[in-house]
Amino acid sequence: MTFDLHHYIMILIGTVLVNNIVLVKILGLCPFMGVSKKLEASIGMAGATAFVLSIGSMTSWGINHYLLEPNGLVYLRTLSFIVIIAGVVQFTEMVMEKNFPPLHQALGIFLPLITTNCAVLGIPLLNAQSSHSFLESLFFGMGGAVGFSMVLILFASMRERLEAADVPAVFKGSAIAMVTASLMSLAFMGFAGLDKY
Amino acid sequence: MLTALYIMLGLALVLGIMLGISALLFKVEGDPLVARIDAILPQTQCGQCGYPGCKPYATAIAKGEADINHCPPGGDAGARELADLMGVEYKPLNAEHGLPKPKAVAFIDENTCIGCTLCIQACPVDAILGAAKHMHTIIASECTGCELCLAPCPVDCITMEPVAETPDNWKWKYPVIPIKAMPADKSRLIMNSIIQFASKLLLGQTADLLIHKFHGGVHRRGHKQLSTTLPIAKLAIPQACSALRQHVGYIPKVKSTSR
């Protein structure tokens, strides 16, 4: 089997832009809305989630391929993936508390909540569903991570500007954020079909 | 059925062992943020910030309860450093907590002292020596200049004496050149913070090592003596030379830094 670079680049473009995990698949909305108020915190969150997503998609591929499928235990996917993700998140939190204490403080409760982030669980499940190979799931996971980080940072920069905007009283706060997010989602629909060539 | 149980058990066991090991590797003593804030504070324990000491104030800053500009002894430089650490905007010192004063130590006029021990009880750093109905005196090297002993003295025999400049505490008076901030370019700021974060993430603490700590490099505070104690390069001894006097340059005493 030769290494088909074109195929992997298409997977990357597909997950980053066309099927963006947040804006098109509508997964992982809680950190997208919760941690996007400050740019710095959102960059930290993006880094942490990207790390967990990449590691999580690799390890869960291994578990799925070597443990669950040979034994006919496909029904254990969700459960075992959550266990793995919880472990990786705990590890990330330890590293962050030691090395970046201000960032750890800024992320607060959202850091352990990566465990229940649907994007982080969704990517390994989608990987297993479409029976990706190891490299494919790695690229799928990295693409999801890059897509999530990019959209989160873009959205946070936009919300910092929204703070200064003259918003009608009824739309203030989460409402205008939702409207902005949906407009972003519409914009990302424009990428549809980019991965077909 | 049993295989499922075994697999989940094995998974949990492996993860548990790995997490246990990494918990030992990445152990954090206390709250690292509080310790870092506390290191910046001047440790006068004067309570001018409204908290009973430097550590409680540091804890309050870390929790986000207190602002960074409540410490007059720390001065402007302290507020700037705190703003830097906490990632917030610098604010000038809040005047209602007092204004920075030149460093001073308390002095007890021993002719007037009645030996009431009230000042000993007030001193946060145990810098006053004495006993009931015996004359008290201040251990000048321990006194932080917090002025907490002034108020309880019934005979007002304690005064604050400014610390005289001695060769031990004298510092170079560098010319101060104000640095103008470049016009804020938002996109550049964002890119900068991304790059900084990425390099921190990739290199971790080695980034510090690469920029500041190598011999002959640009050293920041705390690593200044790295290049002064060792020659940057060694020259071969020339064949013929007239020895005048061995001279290795100025070697400062390396003080053990607590940070």
Short mmCIF file of C-alpha atoms in Angstrom, two decimals, chain B residues 111-218:
data_model
loop_
_atom_site.label_atom_id
_atom_site.label_comp_id
_atom_site.label_asym_id
_atom_site.label_seq_id
_atom_site.Cartn_x
_atom_site.Cartn_y
_atom_site.Cartn_z
CA ASN B 111 15.03 56.16 77.26
CA THR B 112 11.27 56.40 76.86
CA CYS B 113 10.39 52.70 76.48
CA ILE B 114 8.40 51.36 79.44
CA GLY B 115 8.64 47.67 78.48
CA CYS B 116 4.93 47.08 77.85
CA THR B 117 5.50 44.38 75.11
CA LEU B 118 2.59 45.79 73.02
CA CYS B 119 4.86 46.40 70.03
CA ILE B 120 6.27 42.87 70.29
CA GLN B 121 2.76 41.49 69.93
CA ALA B 122 2.09 43.69 66.91
CA CYS B 123 5.29 42.85 65.02
CA PRO B 124 4.47 40.40 62.18
CA VAL B 125 8.07 39.26 61.70
CA ASP B 126 9.26 39.02 65.37
CA ALA B 127 11.90 41.70 64.85
CA ILE B 128 11.51 43.24 68.34
CA LEU B 129 13.51 41.86 71.23
CA GLY B 130 12.44 42.47 74.86
CA ALA B 131 10.39 41.29 77.79
CA ALA B 132 7.81 42.72 80.19
CA LYS B 133 9.20 45.70 82.15
CA HIS B 134 12.46 45.39 80.27
CA MET B 135 13.69 47.70 77.57
CA HIS B 136 12.82 46.63 73.98
CA THR B 137 14.97 46.98 70.94
CA ILE B 138 14.58 46.39 67.22
CA ILE B 139 16.63 43.89 65.25
CA ALA B 140 17.24 46.18 62.30
CA SER B 141 18.14 43.41 59.87
CA GLU B 142 14.79 41.68 60.48
CA CYS B 143 12.58 44.79 60.42
CA THR B 144 10.52 45.11 57.23
CA GLY B 145 9.45 48.70 57.91
CA CYS B 146 5.73 47.86 58.08
CA GLU B 147 4.97 50.49 60.76
CA LEU B 148 2.54 48.16 62.57
CA CYS B 149 4.39 48.74 65.88
CA LEU B 150 3.85 52.53 65.78
CA ALA B 151 0.14 52.51 66.64
CA PRO B 152 0.11 50.25 69.75
CA CYS B 153 3.00 52.05 71.55
CA PRO B 154 1.46 53.93 74.53
CA VAL B 155 4.40 56.32 74.92
CA ASP B 156 5.11 56.92 71.23
CA CYS B 157 8.76 55.98 71.55
CA ILE B 158 9.03 54.26 68.14
CA THR B 159 10.09 56.24 65.10
CA MET B 160 10.79 55.23 61.52
CA GLU B 161 14.36 55.85 60.42
CA PRO B 162 15.08 55.79 56.69
CA VAL B 163 17.64 53.14 55.79
CA ALA B 164 20.95 54.85 55.12
CA GLU B 165 22.68 54.04 51.87
CA THR B 166 25.60 51.71 52.52
CA PRO B 167 27.91 49.94 50.07
CA ASP B 168 25.81 46.82 50.70
CA ASN B 169 22.49 48.17 49.50
CA TRP B 170 23.64 50.84 47.07
CA LYS B 171 22.43 50.41 43.50
CA TRP B 172 23.47 51.94 40.21
CA LYS B 173 21.31 54.90 39.30
CA TYR B 174 20.58 53.99 35.75
CA PRO B 175 19.26 56.68 33.45
CA VAL B 176 15.59 55.97 32.84
CA ILE B 177 14.52 56.17 29.22
CA PRO B 178 10.77 55.91 28.73
CA ILE B 179 9.82 53.25 26.22
CA LYS B 180 7.01 54.17 23.86
CA ALA B 181 4.52 51.46 23.04
CA MET B 182 4.10 50.76 19.37
CA PRO B 183 0.67 51.56 17.97
CA ALA B 184 -1.42 48.52 18.83
CA ASP B 185 -1.94 46.31 15.83
CA LYS B 186 -4.59 43.81 16.79
CA SER B 187 -3.71 41.17 14.21
CA ARG B 188 -0.04 41.34 15.19
CA LEU B 189 -0.99 40.99 18.86
CA ILE B 190 -3.09 37.93 18.14
CA MET B 191 -0.38 36.34 16.02
CA ASN B 192 2.19 37.08 18.70
CA SER B 193 0.15 35.46 21.44
CA ILE B 194 -0.46 32.41 19.25
CA ILE B 195 3.22 32.07 18.42
CA GLN B 196 4.22 32.59 22.03
CA PHE B 197 1.74 30.00 23.22
CA ALA B 198 2.78 27.51 20.56
CA SER B 199 6.46 27.88 21.36
CA LYS B 200 5.69 27.53 25.06
CA LEU B 201 3.66 24.41 24.36
CA LEU B 202 6.31 22.89 22.10
CA LEU B 203 9.40 23.77 24.09
CA GLY B 204 7.96 24.08 27.58
CA GLN B 205 10.56 25.30 29.99
CA THR B 206 13.34 24.66 27.51
CA ALA B 207 12.33 27.88 25.71
CA ASP B 208 13.56 29.80 28.72
CA LEU B 209 16.74 27.75 28.63
CA LEU B 210 17.37 28.40 24.95
CA ILE B 211 16.99 32.17 25.12
CA HIS B 212 18.32 33.09 28.53
CA LYS B 213 20.39 30.41 30.07
CA PHE B 214 23.12 29.47 27.64
CA HIS B 215 26.57 30.70 28.34
CA GLY B 216 27.39 34.01 26.69
CA GLY B 217 23.75 34.67 25.79
CA VAL B 218 21.39 37.46 26.75
#
